[in-house]
Coordinates of C-alpha atoms in Angstrom, one line a residue:
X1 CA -37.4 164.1 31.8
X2 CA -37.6 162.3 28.4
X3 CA -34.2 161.8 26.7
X4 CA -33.5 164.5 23.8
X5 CA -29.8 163.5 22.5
X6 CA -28.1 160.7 21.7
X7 CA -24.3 159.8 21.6
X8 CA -22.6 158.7 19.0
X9 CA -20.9 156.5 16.9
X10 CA -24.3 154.9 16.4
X11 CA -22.1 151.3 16.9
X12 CA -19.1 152.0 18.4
X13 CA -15.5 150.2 17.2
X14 CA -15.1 148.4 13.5
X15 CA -18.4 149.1 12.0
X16 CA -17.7 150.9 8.8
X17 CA -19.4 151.7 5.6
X18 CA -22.5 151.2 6.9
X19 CA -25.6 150.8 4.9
X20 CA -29.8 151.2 5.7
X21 CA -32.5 150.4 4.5
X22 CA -36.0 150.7 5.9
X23 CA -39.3 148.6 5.9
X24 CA -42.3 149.9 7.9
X25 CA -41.3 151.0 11.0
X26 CA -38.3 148.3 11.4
X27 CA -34.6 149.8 10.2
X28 CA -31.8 147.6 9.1
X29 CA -28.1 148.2 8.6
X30 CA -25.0 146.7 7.4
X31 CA -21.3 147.2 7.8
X32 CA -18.2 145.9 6.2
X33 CA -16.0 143.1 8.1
X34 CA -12.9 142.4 5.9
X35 CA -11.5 139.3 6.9
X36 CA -13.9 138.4 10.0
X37 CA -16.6 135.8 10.0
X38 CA -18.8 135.4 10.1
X39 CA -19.1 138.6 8.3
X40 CA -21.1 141.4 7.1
X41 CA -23.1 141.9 10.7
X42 CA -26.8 142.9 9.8
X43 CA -28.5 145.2 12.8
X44 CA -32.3 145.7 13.7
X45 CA -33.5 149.1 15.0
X46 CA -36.7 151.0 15.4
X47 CA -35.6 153.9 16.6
X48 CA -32.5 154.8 14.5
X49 CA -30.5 155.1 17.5
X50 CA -30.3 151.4 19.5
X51 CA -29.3 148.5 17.1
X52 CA -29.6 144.6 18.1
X53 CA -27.3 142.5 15.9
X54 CA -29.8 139.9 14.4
X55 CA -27.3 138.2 12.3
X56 CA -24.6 138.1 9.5
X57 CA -24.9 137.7 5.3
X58 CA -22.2 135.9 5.0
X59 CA -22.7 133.1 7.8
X60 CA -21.3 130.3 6.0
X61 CA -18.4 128.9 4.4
X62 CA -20.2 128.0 1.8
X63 CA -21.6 131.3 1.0
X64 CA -17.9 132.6 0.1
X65 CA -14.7 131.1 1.0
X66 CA -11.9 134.0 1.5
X67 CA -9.5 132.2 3.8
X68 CA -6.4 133.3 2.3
X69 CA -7.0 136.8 2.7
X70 CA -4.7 139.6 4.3
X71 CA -6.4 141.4 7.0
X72 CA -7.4 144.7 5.0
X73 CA -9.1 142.3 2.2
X74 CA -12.0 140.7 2.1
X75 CA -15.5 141.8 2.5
X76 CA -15.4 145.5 1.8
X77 CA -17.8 148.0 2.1
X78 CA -22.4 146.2 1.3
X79 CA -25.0 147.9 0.6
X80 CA -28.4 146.7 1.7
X81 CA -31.9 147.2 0.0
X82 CA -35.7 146.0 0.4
X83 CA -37.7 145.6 -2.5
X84 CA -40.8 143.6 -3.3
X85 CA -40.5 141.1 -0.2
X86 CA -36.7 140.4 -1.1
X87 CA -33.3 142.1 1.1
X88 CA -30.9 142.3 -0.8
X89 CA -27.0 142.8 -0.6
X90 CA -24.2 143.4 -2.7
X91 CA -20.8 143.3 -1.9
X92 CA -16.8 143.5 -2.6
X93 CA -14.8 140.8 -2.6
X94 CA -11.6 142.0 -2.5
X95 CA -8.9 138.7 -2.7
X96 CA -5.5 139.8 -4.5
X97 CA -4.4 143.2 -3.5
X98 CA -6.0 146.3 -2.9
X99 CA -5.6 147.4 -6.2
X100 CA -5.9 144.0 -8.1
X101 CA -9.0 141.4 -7.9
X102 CA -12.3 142.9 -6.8
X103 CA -15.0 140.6 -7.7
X104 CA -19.3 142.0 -6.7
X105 CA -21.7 139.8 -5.7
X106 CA -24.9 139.6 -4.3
X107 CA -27.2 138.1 -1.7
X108 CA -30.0 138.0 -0.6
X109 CA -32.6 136.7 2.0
X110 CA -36.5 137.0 2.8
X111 CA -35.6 137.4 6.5
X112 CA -32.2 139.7 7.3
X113 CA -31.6 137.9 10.0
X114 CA -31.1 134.9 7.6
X115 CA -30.3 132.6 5.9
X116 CA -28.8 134.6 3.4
X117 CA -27.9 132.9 -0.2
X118 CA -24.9 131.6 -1.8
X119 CA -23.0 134.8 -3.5
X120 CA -23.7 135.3 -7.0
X121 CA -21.0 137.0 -8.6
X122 CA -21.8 139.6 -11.3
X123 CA -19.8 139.1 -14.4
X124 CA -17.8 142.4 -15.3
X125 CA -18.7 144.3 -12.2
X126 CA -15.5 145.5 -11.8
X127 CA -14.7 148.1 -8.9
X128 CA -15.8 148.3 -5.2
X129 CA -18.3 149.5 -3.4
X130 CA -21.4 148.9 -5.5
X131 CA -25.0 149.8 -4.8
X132 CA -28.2 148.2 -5.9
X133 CA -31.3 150.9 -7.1
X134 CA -34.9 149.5 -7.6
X135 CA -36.9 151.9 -9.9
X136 CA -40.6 152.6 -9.7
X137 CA -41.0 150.4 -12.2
X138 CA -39.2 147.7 -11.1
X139 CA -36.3 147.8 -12.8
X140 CA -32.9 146.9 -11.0
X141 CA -29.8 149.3 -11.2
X142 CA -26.2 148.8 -10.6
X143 CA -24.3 151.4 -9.9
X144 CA -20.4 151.1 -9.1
X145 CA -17.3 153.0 -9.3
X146 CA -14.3 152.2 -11.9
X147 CA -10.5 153.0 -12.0
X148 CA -10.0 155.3 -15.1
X149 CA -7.8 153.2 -18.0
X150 CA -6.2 156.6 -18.7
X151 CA -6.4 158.6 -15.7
X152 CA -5.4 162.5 -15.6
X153 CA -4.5 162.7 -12.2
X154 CA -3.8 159.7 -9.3
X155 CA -7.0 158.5 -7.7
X156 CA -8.6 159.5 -10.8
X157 CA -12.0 157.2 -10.7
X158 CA -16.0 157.5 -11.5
X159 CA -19.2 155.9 -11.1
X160 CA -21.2 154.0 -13.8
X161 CA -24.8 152.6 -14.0
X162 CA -26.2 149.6 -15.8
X163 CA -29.1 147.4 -15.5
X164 CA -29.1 144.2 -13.7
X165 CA -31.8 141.5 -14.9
X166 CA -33.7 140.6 -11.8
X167 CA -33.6 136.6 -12.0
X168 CA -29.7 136.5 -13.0
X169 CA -28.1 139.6 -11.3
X170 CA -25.9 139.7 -14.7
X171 CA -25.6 143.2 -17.0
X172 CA -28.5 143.6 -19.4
X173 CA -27.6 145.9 -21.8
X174 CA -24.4 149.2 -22.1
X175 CA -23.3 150.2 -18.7
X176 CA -23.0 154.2 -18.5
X177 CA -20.8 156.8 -16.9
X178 CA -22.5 158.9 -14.8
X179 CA -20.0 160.4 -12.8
X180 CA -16.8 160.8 -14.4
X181 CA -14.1 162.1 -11.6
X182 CA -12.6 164.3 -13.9
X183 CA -16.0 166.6 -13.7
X184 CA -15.0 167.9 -10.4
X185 CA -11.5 166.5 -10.0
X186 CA -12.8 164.1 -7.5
X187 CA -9.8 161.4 -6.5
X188 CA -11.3 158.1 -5.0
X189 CA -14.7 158.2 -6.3
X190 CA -17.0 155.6 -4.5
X191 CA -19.5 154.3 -2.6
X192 CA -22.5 155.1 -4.8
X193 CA -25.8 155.4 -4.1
X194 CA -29.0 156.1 -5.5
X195 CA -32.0 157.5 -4.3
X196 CA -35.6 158.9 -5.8
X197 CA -37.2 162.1 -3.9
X198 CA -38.6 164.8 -5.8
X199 CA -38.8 164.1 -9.0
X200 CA -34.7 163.6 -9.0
X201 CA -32.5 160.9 -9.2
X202 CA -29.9 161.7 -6.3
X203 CA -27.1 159.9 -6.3
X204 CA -24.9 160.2 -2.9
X205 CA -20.6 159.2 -2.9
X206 CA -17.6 159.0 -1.3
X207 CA -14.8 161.2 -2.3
X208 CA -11.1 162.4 -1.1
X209 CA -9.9 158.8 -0.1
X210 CA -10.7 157.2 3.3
X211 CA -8.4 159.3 5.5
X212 CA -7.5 163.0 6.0
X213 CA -10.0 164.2 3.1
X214 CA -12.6 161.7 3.3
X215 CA -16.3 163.3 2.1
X216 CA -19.9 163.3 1.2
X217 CA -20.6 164.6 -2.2
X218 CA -23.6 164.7 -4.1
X219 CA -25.3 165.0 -7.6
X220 CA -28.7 164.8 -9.5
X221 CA -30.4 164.3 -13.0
X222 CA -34.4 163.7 -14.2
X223 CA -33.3 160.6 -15.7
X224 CA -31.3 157.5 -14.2
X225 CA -28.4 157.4 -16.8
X226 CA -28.1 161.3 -17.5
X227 CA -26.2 164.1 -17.2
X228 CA -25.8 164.6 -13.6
X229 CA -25.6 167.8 -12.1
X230 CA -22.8 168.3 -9.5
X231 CA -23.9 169.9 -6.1
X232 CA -22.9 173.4 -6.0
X233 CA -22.5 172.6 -1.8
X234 CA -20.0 169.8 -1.9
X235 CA -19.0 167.9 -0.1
X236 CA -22.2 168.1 1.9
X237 CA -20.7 166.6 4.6
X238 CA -16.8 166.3 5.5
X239 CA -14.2 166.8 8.7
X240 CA -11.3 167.7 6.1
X241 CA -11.4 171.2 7.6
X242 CA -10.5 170.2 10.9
X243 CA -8.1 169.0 12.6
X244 CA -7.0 165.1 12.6
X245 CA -6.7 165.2 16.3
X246 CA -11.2 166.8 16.6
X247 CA -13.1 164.4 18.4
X248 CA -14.5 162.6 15.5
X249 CA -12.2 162.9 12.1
X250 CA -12.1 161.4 8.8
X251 CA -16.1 161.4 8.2
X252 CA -17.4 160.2 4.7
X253 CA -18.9 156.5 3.6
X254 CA -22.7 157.2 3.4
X255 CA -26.1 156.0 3.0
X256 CA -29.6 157.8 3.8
X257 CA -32.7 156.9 4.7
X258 CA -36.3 158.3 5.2
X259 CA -37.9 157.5 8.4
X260 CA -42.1 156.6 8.5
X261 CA -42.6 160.2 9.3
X262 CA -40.4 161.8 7.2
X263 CA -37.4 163.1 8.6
X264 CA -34.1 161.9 6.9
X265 CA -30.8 160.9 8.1
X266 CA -27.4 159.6 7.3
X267 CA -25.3 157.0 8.6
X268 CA -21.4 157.4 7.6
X269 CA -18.1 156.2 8.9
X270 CA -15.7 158.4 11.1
X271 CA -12.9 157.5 13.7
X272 CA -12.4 158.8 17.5
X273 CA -8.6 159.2 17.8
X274 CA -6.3 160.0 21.1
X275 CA -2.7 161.7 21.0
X276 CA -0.2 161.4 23.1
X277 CA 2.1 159.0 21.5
X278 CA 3.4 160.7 18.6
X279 CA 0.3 161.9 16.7
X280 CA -3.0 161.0 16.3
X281 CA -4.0 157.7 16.2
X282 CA -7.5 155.0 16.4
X283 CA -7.4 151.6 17.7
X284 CA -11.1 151.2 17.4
X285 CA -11.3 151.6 13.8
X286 CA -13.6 153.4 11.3
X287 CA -17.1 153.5 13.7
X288 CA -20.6 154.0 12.2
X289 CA -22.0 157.5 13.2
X290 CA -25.8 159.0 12.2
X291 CA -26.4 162.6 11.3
X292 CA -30.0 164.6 10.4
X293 CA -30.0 165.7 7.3
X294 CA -32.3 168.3 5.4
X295 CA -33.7 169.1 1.8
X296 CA -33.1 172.7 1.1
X297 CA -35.8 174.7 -1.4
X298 CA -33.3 174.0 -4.0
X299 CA -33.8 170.5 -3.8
X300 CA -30.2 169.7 -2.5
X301 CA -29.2 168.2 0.9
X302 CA -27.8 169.8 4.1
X303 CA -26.8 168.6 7.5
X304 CA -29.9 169.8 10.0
X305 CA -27.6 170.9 13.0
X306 CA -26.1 174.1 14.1
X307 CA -22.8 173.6 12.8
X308 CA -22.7 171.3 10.0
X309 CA -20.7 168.6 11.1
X310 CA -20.7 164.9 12.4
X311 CA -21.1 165.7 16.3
X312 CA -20.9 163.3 19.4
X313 CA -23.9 164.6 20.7
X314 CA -27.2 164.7 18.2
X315 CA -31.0 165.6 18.6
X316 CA -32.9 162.2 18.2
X317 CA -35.2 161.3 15.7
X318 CA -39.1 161.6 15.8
X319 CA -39.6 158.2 16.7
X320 CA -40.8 156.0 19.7
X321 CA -37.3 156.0 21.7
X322 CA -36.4 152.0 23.0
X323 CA -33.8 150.6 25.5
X324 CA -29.8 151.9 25.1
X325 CA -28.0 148.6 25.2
X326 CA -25.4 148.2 28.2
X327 CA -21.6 149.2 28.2
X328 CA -20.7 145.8 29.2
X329 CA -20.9 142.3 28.1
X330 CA -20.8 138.7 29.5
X331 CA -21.2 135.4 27.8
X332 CA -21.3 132.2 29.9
X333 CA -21.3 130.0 27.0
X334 CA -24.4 128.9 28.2
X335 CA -26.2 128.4 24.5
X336 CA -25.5 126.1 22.0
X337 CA -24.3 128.8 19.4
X338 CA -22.2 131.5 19.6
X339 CA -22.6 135.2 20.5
X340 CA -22.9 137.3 17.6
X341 CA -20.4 139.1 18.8
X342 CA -17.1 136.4 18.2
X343 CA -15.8 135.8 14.9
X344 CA -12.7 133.9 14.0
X345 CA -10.4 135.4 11.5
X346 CA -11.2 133.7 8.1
X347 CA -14.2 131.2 7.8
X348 CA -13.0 127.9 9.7
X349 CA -12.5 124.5 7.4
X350 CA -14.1 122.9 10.3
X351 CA -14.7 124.4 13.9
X352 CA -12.2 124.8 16.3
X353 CA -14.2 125.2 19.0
X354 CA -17.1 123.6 20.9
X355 CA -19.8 124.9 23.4
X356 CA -21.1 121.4 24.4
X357 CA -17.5 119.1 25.3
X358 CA -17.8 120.9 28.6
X359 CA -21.3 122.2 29.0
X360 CA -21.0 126.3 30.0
X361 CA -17.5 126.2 28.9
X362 CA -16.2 127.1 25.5
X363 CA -13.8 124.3 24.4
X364 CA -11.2 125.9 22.1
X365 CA -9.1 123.0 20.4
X366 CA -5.1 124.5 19.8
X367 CA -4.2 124.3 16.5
X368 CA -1.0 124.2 14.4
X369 CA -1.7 128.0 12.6
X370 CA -0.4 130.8 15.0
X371 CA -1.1 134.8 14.5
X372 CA 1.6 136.2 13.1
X373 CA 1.0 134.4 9.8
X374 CA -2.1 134.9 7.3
X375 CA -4.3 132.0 8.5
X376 CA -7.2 130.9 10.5
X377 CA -5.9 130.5 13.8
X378 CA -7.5 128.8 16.9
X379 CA -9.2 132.5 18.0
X380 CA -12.7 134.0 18.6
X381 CA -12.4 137.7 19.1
X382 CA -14.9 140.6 19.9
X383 CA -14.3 144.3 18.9
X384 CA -12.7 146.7 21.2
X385 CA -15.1 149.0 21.3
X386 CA -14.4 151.6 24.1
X387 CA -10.9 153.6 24.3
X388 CA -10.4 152.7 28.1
X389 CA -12.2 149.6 29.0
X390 CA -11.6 146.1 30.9
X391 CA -11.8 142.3 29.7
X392 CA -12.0 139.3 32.1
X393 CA -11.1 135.6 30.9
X394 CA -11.6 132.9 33.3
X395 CA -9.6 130.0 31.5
X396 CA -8.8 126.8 32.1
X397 CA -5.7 125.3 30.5
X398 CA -2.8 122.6 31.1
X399 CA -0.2 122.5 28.7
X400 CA 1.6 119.3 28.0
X401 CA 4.3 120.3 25.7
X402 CA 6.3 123.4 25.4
X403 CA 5.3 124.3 21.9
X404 CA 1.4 124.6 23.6
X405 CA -0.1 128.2 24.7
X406 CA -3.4 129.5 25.6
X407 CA -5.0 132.6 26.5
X408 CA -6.1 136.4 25.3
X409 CA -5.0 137.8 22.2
X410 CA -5.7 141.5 21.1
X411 CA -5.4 141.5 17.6
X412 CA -5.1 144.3 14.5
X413 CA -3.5 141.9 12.2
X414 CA -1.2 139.1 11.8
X415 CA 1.6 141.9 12.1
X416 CA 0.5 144.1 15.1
X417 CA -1.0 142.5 17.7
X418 CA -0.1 141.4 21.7
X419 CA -0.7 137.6 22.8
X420 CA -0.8 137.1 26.7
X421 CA -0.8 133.4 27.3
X422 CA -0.1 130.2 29.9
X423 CA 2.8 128.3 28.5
X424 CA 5.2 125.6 29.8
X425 CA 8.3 126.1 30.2
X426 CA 11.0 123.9 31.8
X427 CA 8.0 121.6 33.0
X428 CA 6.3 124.6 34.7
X429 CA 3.4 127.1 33.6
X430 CA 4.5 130.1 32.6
X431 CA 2.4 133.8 31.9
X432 CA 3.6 135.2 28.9
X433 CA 3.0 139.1 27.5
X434 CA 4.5 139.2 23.8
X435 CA 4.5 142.0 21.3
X436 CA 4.7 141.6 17.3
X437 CA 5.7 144.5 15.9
X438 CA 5.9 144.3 12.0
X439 CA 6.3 140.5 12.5
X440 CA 9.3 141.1 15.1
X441 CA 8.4 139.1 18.0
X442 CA 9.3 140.6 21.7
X443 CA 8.9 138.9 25.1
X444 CA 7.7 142.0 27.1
X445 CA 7.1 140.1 30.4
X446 CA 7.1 136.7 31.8
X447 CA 6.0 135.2 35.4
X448 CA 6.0 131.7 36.7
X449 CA 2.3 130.3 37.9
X450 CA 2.9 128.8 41.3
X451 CA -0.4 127.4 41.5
X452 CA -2.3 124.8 38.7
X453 CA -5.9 125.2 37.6
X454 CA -7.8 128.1 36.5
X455 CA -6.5 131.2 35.7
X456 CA -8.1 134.8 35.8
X457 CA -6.4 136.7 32.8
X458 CA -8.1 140.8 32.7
X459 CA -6.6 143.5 30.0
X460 CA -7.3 147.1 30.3
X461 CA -7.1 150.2 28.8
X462 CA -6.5 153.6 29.8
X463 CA -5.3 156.9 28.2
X464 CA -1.8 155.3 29.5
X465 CA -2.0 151.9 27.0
X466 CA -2.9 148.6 27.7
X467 CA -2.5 146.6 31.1
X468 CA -2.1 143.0 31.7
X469 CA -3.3 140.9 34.6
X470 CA -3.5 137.8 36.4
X471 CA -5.0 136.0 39.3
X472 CA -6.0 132.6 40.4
X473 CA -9.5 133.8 42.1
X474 CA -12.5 136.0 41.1
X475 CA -11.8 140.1 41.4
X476 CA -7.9 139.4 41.7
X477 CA -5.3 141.3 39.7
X478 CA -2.1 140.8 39.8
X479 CA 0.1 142.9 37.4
X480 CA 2.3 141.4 34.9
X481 CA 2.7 144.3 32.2
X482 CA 1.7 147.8 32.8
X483 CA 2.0 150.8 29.7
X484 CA 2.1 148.3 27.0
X485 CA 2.2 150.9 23.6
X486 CA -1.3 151.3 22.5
X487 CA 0.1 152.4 18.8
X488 CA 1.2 149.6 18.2
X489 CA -2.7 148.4 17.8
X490 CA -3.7 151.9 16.0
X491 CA -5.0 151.5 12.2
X492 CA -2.7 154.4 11.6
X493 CA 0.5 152.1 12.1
X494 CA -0.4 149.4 10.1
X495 CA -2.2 151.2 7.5
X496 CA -5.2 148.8 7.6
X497 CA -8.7 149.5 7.0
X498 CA -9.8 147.1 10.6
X499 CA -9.7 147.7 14.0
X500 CA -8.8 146.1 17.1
X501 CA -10.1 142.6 18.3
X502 CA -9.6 141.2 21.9
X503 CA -10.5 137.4 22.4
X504 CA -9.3 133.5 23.0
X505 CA -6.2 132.3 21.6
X506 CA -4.5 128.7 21.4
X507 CA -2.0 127.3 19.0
X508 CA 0.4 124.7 19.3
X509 CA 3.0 126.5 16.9
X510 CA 3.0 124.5 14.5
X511 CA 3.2 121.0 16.1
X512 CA 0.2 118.8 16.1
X513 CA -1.4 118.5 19.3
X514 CA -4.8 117.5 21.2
X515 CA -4.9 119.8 23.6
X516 CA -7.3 122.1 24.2
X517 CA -8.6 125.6 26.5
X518 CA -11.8 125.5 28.2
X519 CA -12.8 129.4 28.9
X520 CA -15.8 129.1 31.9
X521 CA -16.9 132.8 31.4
X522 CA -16.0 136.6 29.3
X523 CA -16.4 140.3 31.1
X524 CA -16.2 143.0 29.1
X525 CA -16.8 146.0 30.0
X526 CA -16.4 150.1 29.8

């Protein structure tokens, strides 16, 4: 029997605001990473529905340096576009604040797997989320939101338009509102897009903030820069309705595209949250989900299901159907690069990490920086991407001094996170489970290791919390930590826009040291 459905999120764990573009019969999307690099992940589909990462837009320190940046900052939500044999990305830098610097800039790269160009900052682009438009004629748009100088109301914001000259990326000319938030009391106005169908200019944004009422609304005019009419159906698409605790919540963030044969569909943002500790909560982060959408005779959109909503099951698309990815992972650290899937947090002056020292080993060097401050520490992390799931490390580590640790580290940000790492203490090694909590650090369980060489370090998780073992062999699991709180890892408790990493960790807290962790293979899987 051929395969009818799919499952969604479209890329499950922290893949938000995504953005697609299409070119022929190949699809490509990007999502925001915030303080990860290499960041901005670019995936390649041709079927809508099964993505292969190909590569990053910002793959370089060079590109953009944002090393100093809290977790929630950073690169915010792209938007990617294809014209005239060119991709092209722009981008929010966010560096000083959530509601201070925001700085746009662009990229862009004849191949989207890369290499992708140096950002080119747009002079007086100010707010976030911005789109690029490419008109029949040629002409390049902008399109961004803006915080009203004298708003009426709190989130009061709107969208405005102006030409970009195509060889600078600068302004040419008066930028226009064309969406002022006050028109239908929208708060948090954002995310525009643009897109041509009909005759119409369509343009697509976020509304209602990112949480509880998170949207889709829409508007249209006959020319670029007019008066746009207001959707007499928004938002066309939104979860506000419903419960926080509905198996997919907080839906909104979206981009559309028209596939070779004509159908249309939407990707957008949504989170999968579990209760049981106290309210509803996501450790996975804001997820990228896909939706069919419709144009009604009236020439406005609709969702093209039975009910109108983001579901987790959807029809697929008329197209050829390829290969589901599988719901694990292993690396060997048999290449000479890395995974897509690890990224340090912040762009590393110089790598702290190396695949040939120890050939099908990854070498991770300790350094001084440590988690719980805002820094580039000695880790390489990959998403959680499952709500219950297991995670293998086979390490090999010998600490000389006291003040050294390796191991696993699951992270949400330098103030919630768990480290579970081999340690000396008293001239011994030592397994140690420790919770920060709001920067509060807790020992939550401690063993000695009675035997030297490698180690076997697994976490788990279940609808329980997290679990933390040990071994000295292969497919041994000896508990150290059972229940550890899986709030304390939710993006509801530390009101960040990320979601959870898992990965290798080493620091020498802040003592210099020449030490180093060799990790011989990683199993992850759901």
């Amino acid at each position: 029997m051929h395969q009818k459905t799919f499952q969604n999120p479209l890329k499950s764990g922290f893949y938000p605001d995504p953005s697609i573009c299409r070119v022929g019969e190949d699809y490509y999307m990007v999502t925001s990473s915030f303080v990860y690099f290499p960041g901005l992940p670019i995936f390649h589909s041709r079927d809508l529905v099964h993505w292969e990462q190909i590569g990053h837009g910002i793959h370089s320190p060079e590109q953009l340096d944002y090393k100093n940046c809290e977790t929630s900052l950073g690169l915010w939500a792209p938007s990617i576009r294809y014209h005239d044999g060119t991709f092209y990305i722009i981008n929010t830098f966010v560096s000083e604040g959530r509601e201070a610097r925001r700085d746009n800039y662009i990229i862009t790269a004849e191949n989207p797997a890369g290499p992708w160009s140096k950002a080119c900052f747009v002079e007086g682009a100010d707010g976030i989320d911005s789109s690029l438009f490419f008109d029949d004629d040629g002409r390049m748009y902008y399109a961004g939101n803006y915080i009203v100088s004298d708003p009426v109301y709190e989130g009061h914001h709107g969208i405005y338009l102006c030409e970009l000259d195509p060889e600078t990326f600068q302004f040419k000319g008066e930028r226009t509102v064309i969406w002022n938030g006050l028109k239908t009391r929208s708060k948090w106005i954002e995310a525009p897009h643009i897109y041509k169908h009909g005759g119409w200019y369509y343009l697509i944004v976020a509304e209602g903030g990112t949480f509880t009422n998170h949207s889709v609304m829409m508007a249209r005019c006959h020319t670029i820069d007019g008066d746009y009419e207001i959707c007499p159906r928004n938002p066309i698409v939104s979860h506000r309705h419903m419960s926080l605790m509905s198996e997919i919540s907080v839906v909104g963030h979206a981009d559309l595209v028209e596939t070779q044969k004509g159908e249309w569909w939407m990707v957008l943002l949504g989170v999968r949250p579990y209760d049981g500790f106290g309210g509803p909560h996501f450790n996975l982060g804001r997820e990228t989900f896909l939706i069919p959408v419709l144009w009604e005779s009236d020439g406005w959109l609709r969702v093209d299901n039975e009910n109108g909503i983001v579901n987790r099951e959807e029809r697929l698309p008329d197209l050829p159907v390829y290969l589901a990815a599988p719901s694990f992972f292993s690396d060997n650290f048999e290449s000479d690069t890395l995974n897509f899937c690890w990224n340090s947090i912040h762009p590393a002056e110089k790598p702290f990490w190396s695949l040939t020292d120890r050939p099908g080993c990854l070498r991770l060097f300790l350094k001084e920086e440590v988690m719980h401050e805002i820094c580039t520490p000695a880790f390489l992390g990959r998403r959680q991407q499952h709500k219950e799931f297991r995670m293998q490390f086979a390490m090999d580590f010998r600490p000389k001094e006291e003040y050294e640790e390796a191991g696993v580290a699951l992270v949400q940000d330098d103030r919630y996170h768990y480290t579970f790492t081999v340690r000396q203490k008293d001239g011994a090694r030592v397994l140690t489970l420790t919770e920060v909590k709001n920067h509060a650090r807790t020992v939550l369980a401690e063993t000695p290791l009675e035997q030297d060489g490698r180690i076997y370090l697994t976490v788990t998780a279940t609808a329980e919390g997290y679990h933390f073992y040990y071994g000295f062999r292969d497919q041994e699991f000896r508990l150290l930590c059972k229940d550890a709180d899986p709030t304390l890892l939710s993006s509801l408790v530390n009101e960040g826009f990320t979601g959870t990493y898992i990965g290798m960790y080493a620091t020498s807290n802040h003592n210099a040291s020449s030490n180093y962790a060799d990790f011989d293979w990683v199993l992850y899987e759901a």
